[in-house]
Amino acid sequence: MALRHLAAQAGLPLGAAVAAEPLRRDPAYRALLAREFGMVTCENAMKWGPIHPALRTWAFRDADAIVRFATRHAMAVRGHTLVWHSQQPRWLEHGSWSRPALTRVLRAHIATLVGRYRGRIGAWDVVNEAVNDDGTPRPTFWRRVLGPKYLDLAFHAAHRADPKARLFYNDYNAEALGEKSDAILRLVDGMRHRGVPVHGIGLQAHLLLGDLPDFKSVAANITRIAARGLTVQITELDIRIRRPVTAAKLRAQADAYLALAETCLASGACTAFVTWGATDKSSWVPGFFKGYDDALLFDRACRPKPAARSLAEVFNRQV
Ligand code: XIL
């Protein structure tokens, strides 16, 4: 049975980040996605730069194509992302903004984007990567112009645009207990205390074989998030391998995928398990981490790797 169905039966929807380009051009990529994944995230298509290239210009083509594909194949959709320091259009980042003017632009951006896909996108990464690894706030463009309240503003705007969507704070290096996950929890606790509609924490999980988090600590982190009534989603999972890639490393990678899936399933608090790409051919890893590769579940020819087989095993065990 395909992974998406095993995952669904186990109660942990399996997703993949999708790129518009191979979706258009590569039938094997389309077939693999539709067969093995029950959820998609736009890898880039909904970010500010690609989708809102000028103040009065929207470029919905890629995002629409991905959402249409998902609908056709009964896949859920995660929205990514409304506030981030990266991949911003020049007009935004290099504009000279007053606080009220930027507030209006952010509210309008969120109303338009979230509103367009209302009812189609079940979960949004409202704010992405606002915390540094040491737990201090990241000094982004948004924080510089709007001050620390920009997070509240974004979550309120997203909730207004789609009251049913589940709204997430999303970050990396925050899977296990530690300074960064502590800070994120404080941030989210603060928002909830102020009545801000935030429903969950997205753990990106861009992991590195050989330097994996302690999965007991990940379990403890998920437990403390869940204890607050918040949901957890694994939003951008990949486990990169330092070259040369060997059979032994692929087996160790499979064990790590398995350990994270088991941790999620055991917690009962995870509602999605999304990998950052579908095959090693379309992964961002080799381009971003020199000397690393092979981070995903399927190889360049769309064949399942050991990690795909261990996930099948762990999902099967649940049923
Ligand atoms: C990455 C994409 O995969 C690349 O194609 C793009 O060039 C840069 O961004 N954290 C995130 C994602 O939240 O949006 C990033 O995606 C990876 C890190």
Short mmCIF file of N, CA and C in Angstrom, two decimals, residues 199-287:
data_model
loop_
_atom_site.label_atom_id
_atom_site.label_comp_id
_atom_site.label_asym_id
_atom_site.label_seq_id
_atom_site.Cartn_x
_atom_site.Cartn_y
_atom_site.Cartn_z
N HIS A 199 -2.58 28.25 17.12
CA HIS A 199 -3.09 26.91 17.44
C HIS A 199 -2.03 25.83 17.50
N GLY A 200 -0.83 26.14 16.99
CA GLY A 200 0.16 25.07 16.99
C GLY A 200 1.57 25.55 16.70
N ILE A 201 2.49 24.63 16.89
CA ILE A 201 3.89 24.91 16.62
C ILE A 201 4.37 23.94 15.54
N GLY A 202 4.95 24.52 14.50
CA GLY A 202 5.53 23.73 13.42
C GLY A 202 7.00 23.48 13.71
N LEU A 203 7.38 22.22 13.74
CA LEU A 203 8.78 21.85 13.91
C LEU A 203 9.31 21.49 12.53
N GLN A 204 10.20 22.33 12.00
CA GLN A 204 10.64 22.11 10.62
C GLN A 204 11.37 20.78 10.48
N ALA A 205 12.31 20.52 11.40
CA ALA A 205 13.06 19.26 11.37
C ALA A 205 13.94 19.11 10.12
N HIS A 206 14.73 20.14 9.84
CA HIS A 206 15.81 19.98 8.85
C HIS A 206 16.98 19.36 9.61
N LEU A 207 17.07 18.04 9.55
CA LEU A 207 18.02 17.33 10.41
C LEU A 207 19.27 16.91 9.63
N LEU A 208 20.30 16.59 10.40
CA LEU A 208 21.60 16.22 9.84
C LEU A 208 22.01 14.88 10.42
N LEU A 209 22.21 13.91 9.55
CA LEU A 209 22.64 12.59 10.02
C LEU A 209 24.01 12.73 10.67
N GLY A 210 24.15 12.17 11.87
CA GLY A 210 25.40 12.32 12.61
C GLY A 210 25.29 13.39 13.68
N ASP A 211 24.28 14.23 13.56
CA ASP A 211 24.06 15.25 14.59
C ASP A 211 22.56 15.38 14.84
N LEU A 212 21.94 14.24 15.05
CA LEU A 212 20.48 14.21 15.22
C LEU A 212 20.11 14.68 16.61
N PRO A 213 18.90 15.22 16.77
CA PRO A 213 18.46 15.55 18.13
C PRO A 213 18.22 14.26 18.92
N ASP A 214 18.22 14.37 20.22
CA ASP A 214 17.87 13.26 21.09
C ASP A 214 16.34 13.10 21.03
N PHE A 215 15.90 11.96 20.53
CA PHE A 215 14.45 11.82 20.29
C PHE A 215 13.63 11.77 21.58
N LYS A 216 14.26 11.40 22.70
CA LYS A 216 13.55 11.49 23.98
C LYS A 216 13.26 12.94 24.32
N SER A 217 14.22 13.77 24.00
CA SER A 217 14.06 15.19 24.25
C SER A 217 13.01 15.78 23.29
N VAL A 218 12.98 15.29 22.07
CA VAL A 218 11.94 15.73 21.12
C VAL A 218 10.57 15.33 21.67
N ALA A 219 10.49 14.10 22.19
CA ALA A 219 9.21 13.63 22.76
C ALA A 219 8.78 14.53 23.91
N ALA A 220 9.73 14.89 24.76
CA ALA A 220 9.41 15.75 25.91
C ALA A 220 8.95 17.12 25.43
N ASN A 221 9.58 17.63 24.39
CA ASN A 221 9.18 18.93 23.86
C ASN A 221 7.76 18.86 23.29
N ILE A 222 7.48 17.81 22.52
CA ILE A 222 6.14 17.68 21.94
C ILE A 222 5.10 17.54 23.07
N THR A 223 5.45 16.80 24.10
CA THR A 223 4.53 16.62 25.22
C THR A 223 4.21 17.95 25.90
N ARG A 224 5.24 18.79 26.10
CA ARG A 224 4.95 20.06 26.79
C ARG A 224 4.16 21.01 25.90
N ILE A 225 4.35 20.91 24.59
CA ILE A 225 3.54 21.73 23.68
C ILE A 225 2.09 21.26 23.72
N ALA A 226 1.92 19.94 23.64
CA ALA A 226 0.57 19.35 23.64
C ALA A 226 -0.16 19.63 24.95
N ALA A 227 0.59 19.66 26.06
CA ALA A 227 -0.02 19.89 27.37
C ALA A 227 -0.70 21.26 27.42
N ARG A 228 -0.30 22.16 26.57
CA ARG A 228 -0.92 23.48 26.51
C ARG A 228 -2.14 23.51 25.59
N GLY A 229 -2.47 22.35 25.03
CA GLY A 229 -3.60 22.32 24.11
C GLY A 229 -3.23 22.77 22.70
N LEU A 230 -1.93 22.80 22.43
CA LEU A 230 -1.48 23.19 21.08
C LEU A 230 -1.18 21.94 20.24
N THR A 231 -1.31 22.09 18.95
CA THR A 231 -0.99 21.01 18.02
C THR A 231 0.48 21.12 17.59
N VAL A 232 1.04 19.98 17.22
CA VAL A 232 2.39 19.97 16.65
C VAL A 232 2.32 19.42 15.23
N GLN A 233 3.03 20.04 14.31
CA GLN A 233 3.19 19.45 12.99
C GLN A 233 4.68 19.43 12.65
N ILE A 234 5.11 18.34 12.05
CA ILE A 234 6.46 18.27 11.49
C ILE A 234 6.31 18.85 10.09
N THR A 235 6.95 19.99 9.84
CA THR A 235 6.58 20.77 8.66
C THR A 235 7.57 20.72 7.50
N GLU A 236 8.85 20.42 7.76
CA GLU A 236 9.83 20.52 6.67
C GLU A 236 10.91 19.45 6.80
N LEU A 237 10.50 18.26 7.14
CA LEU A 237 11.47 17.23 7.48
C LEU A 237 12.38 16.84 6.31
N ASP A 238 13.67 16.87 6.57
CA ASP A 238 14.63 16.16 5.73
C ASP A 238 15.83 15.81 6.60
N ILE A 239 16.55 14.78 6.23
CA ILE A 239 17.70 14.33 7.02
C ILE A 239 18.87 14.20 6.05
N ARG A 240 19.70 15.24 6.03
CA ARG A 240 20.75 15.27 5.01
C ARG A 240 21.95 14.42 5.43
N ILE A 241 22.61 13.90 4.41
CA ILE A 241 23.74 12.99 4.61
C ILE A 241 24.98 13.64 4.00
N ARG A 242 26.08 13.55 4.75
CA ARG A 242 27.33 14.06 4.19
C ARG A 242 27.86 13.06 3.17
N ARG A 243 28.26 13.57 2.00
CA ARG A 243 28.82 12.68 0.97
C ARG A 243 30.16 12.12 1.43
N PRO A 244 30.55 10.92 1.06
CA PRO A 244 29.81 10.03 0.17
C PRO A 244 28.63 9.34 0.87
N VAL A 245 27.55 9.18 0.14
CA VAL A 245 26.38 8.50 0.68
C VAL A 245 26.61 7.00 0.54
N THR A 246 26.49 6.28 1.65
CA THR A 246 26.72 4.82 1.63
C THR A 246 25.45 4.11 2.06
N ALA A 247 25.42 2.80 1.83
CA ALA A 247 24.27 1.99 2.26
C ALA A 247 24.08 2.09 3.77
N ALA A 248 25.18 2.10 4.49
CA ALA A 248 25.08 2.18 5.96
C ALA A 248 24.46 3.51 6.39
N LYS A 249 24.85 4.59 5.72
CA LYS A 249 24.27 5.90 6.06
C LYS A 249 22.78 5.94 5.72
N LEU A 250 22.41 5.32 4.61
CA LEU A 250 20.98 5.31 4.25
C LEU A 250 20.17 4.51 5.27
N ARG A 251 20.78 3.46 5.81
CA ARG A 251 20.07 2.70 6.86
C ARG A 251 19.94 3.52 8.13
N ALA A 252 21.00 4.24 8.48
CA ALA A 252 20.95 5.09 9.68
C ALA A 252 19.91 6.20 9.47
N GLN A 253 19.85 6.71 8.26
CA GLN A 253 18.84 7.74 7.95
C GLN A 253 17.43 7.16 8.12
N ALA A 254 17.25 5.94 7.65
CA ALA A 254 15.95 5.28 7.78
C ALA A 254 15.57 5.14 9.26
N ASP A 255 16.55 4.79 10.10
CA ASP A 255 16.28 4.67 11.54
C ASP A 255 15.85 6.01 12.12
N ALA A 256 16.44 7.08 11.64
CA ALA A 256 16.10 8.41 12.16
C ALA A 256 14.69 8.82 11.73
N TYR A 257 14.35 8.58 10.46
CA TYR A 257 12.97 8.85 10.02
C TYR A 257 11.99 8.07 10.90
N LEU A 258 12.35 6.80 11.12
CA LEU A 258 11.48 5.94 11.93
C LEU A 258 11.33 6.49 13.36
N ALA A 259 12.44 6.88 13.94
CA ALA A 259 12.41 7.37 15.32
C ALA A 259 11.53 8.62 15.44
N LEU A 260 11.63 9.52 14.47
CA LEU A 260 10.82 10.74 14.55
C LEU A 260 9.33 10.41 14.36
N ALA A 261 9.04 9.51 13.42
CA ALA A 261 7.64 9.14 13.20
C ALA A 261 7.07 8.46 14.45
N GLU A 262 7.86 7.58 15.05
CA GLU A 262 7.39 6.92 16.29
C GLU A 262 7.13 7.94 17.39
N THR A 263 8.02 8.90 17.50
CA THR A 263 7.88 9.94 18.52
C THR A 263 6.57 10.70 18.30
N CYS A 264 6.31 11.05 17.06
CA CYS A 264 5.07 11.78 16.74
C CYS A 264 3.85 10.94 17.05
N LEU A 265 3.88 9.69 16.61
CA LEU A 265 2.72 8.83 16.80
C LEU A 265 2.47 8.60 18.29
N ALA A 266 3.54 8.37 19.04
CA ALA A 266 3.39 8.09 20.47
C ALA A 266 2.82 9.29 21.21
N SER A 267 3.13 10.48 20.74
CA SER A 267 2.68 11.69 21.45
C SER A 267 1.18 11.91 21.31
N GLY A 268 0.63 11.45 20.21
CA GLY A 268 -0.79 11.70 19.95
C GLY A 268 -1.09 13.17 19.66
N ALA A 269 -0.05 13.99 19.55
CA ALA A 269 -0.28 15.44 19.38
C ALA A 269 0.11 15.95 18.00
N CYS A 270 0.71 15.08 17.18
CA CYS A 270 1.16 15.52 15.85
C CYS A 270 0.06 15.29 14.83
N THR A 271 -0.22 16.30 14.04
CA THR A 271 -1.30 16.16 13.06
C THR A 271 -0.79 16.24 11.62
N ALA A 272 0.51 16.31 11.43
CA ALA A 272 1.06 16.23 10.08
C ALA A 272 2.55 15.89 10.16
N PHE A 273 3.02 15.24 9.09
CA PHE A 273 4.41 14.80 9.00
C PHE A 273 4.83 15.09 7.55
N VAL A 274 5.42 16.27 7.38
CA VAL A 274 5.67 16.78 6.03
C VAL A 274 7.17 16.79 5.73
N THR A 275 7.57 16.17 4.62
CA THR A 275 8.98 16.21 4.22
C THR A 275 9.20 17.37 3.25
N TRP A 276 10.43 17.92 3.27
CA TRP A 276 10.69 19.14 2.47
C TRP A 276 11.12 18.74 1.06
N GLY A 277 10.14 18.27 0.30
CA GLY A 277 10.39 17.75 -1.03
C GLY A 277 9.93 16.31 -1.09
N ALA A 278 9.90 15.77 -2.31
CA ALA A 278 9.45 14.39 -2.47
C ALA A 278 10.61 13.47 -2.85
N THR A 279 11.48 13.93 -3.75
CA THR A 279 12.61 13.09 -4.15
C THR A 279 13.91 13.88 -4.01
N ASP A 280 15.02 13.15 -3.98
CA ASP A 280 16.33 13.79 -3.86
C ASP A 280 16.67 14.65 -5.07
N LYS A 281 15.94 14.44 -6.14
CA LYS A 281 16.18 15.25 -7.35
C LYS A 281 15.70 16.69 -7.15
N SER A 282 14.63 16.85 -6.40
CA SER A 282 14.07 18.19 -6.27
C SER A 282 14.34 18.81 -4.89
N SER A 283 15.26 18.23 -4.14
CA SER A 283 15.51 18.73 -2.78
C SER A 283 16.39 19.98 -2.78
N TRP A 284 16.13 20.86 -1.83
CA TRP A 284 16.94 22.09 -1.69
C TRP A 284 18.31 21.80 -1.09
N VAL A 285 18.49 20.59 -0.52
CA VAL A 285 19.68 20.30 0.28
C VAL A 285 21.01 20.48 -0.46
N PRO A 286 21.22 19.82 -1.61
CA PRO A 286 22.55 19.96 -2.24
C PRO A 286 22.89 21.41 -2.60
N GLY A 287 21.88 22.21 -2.91
CA GLY A 287 22.13 23.61 -3.25
C GLY A 287 22.46 24.47 -2.04
#
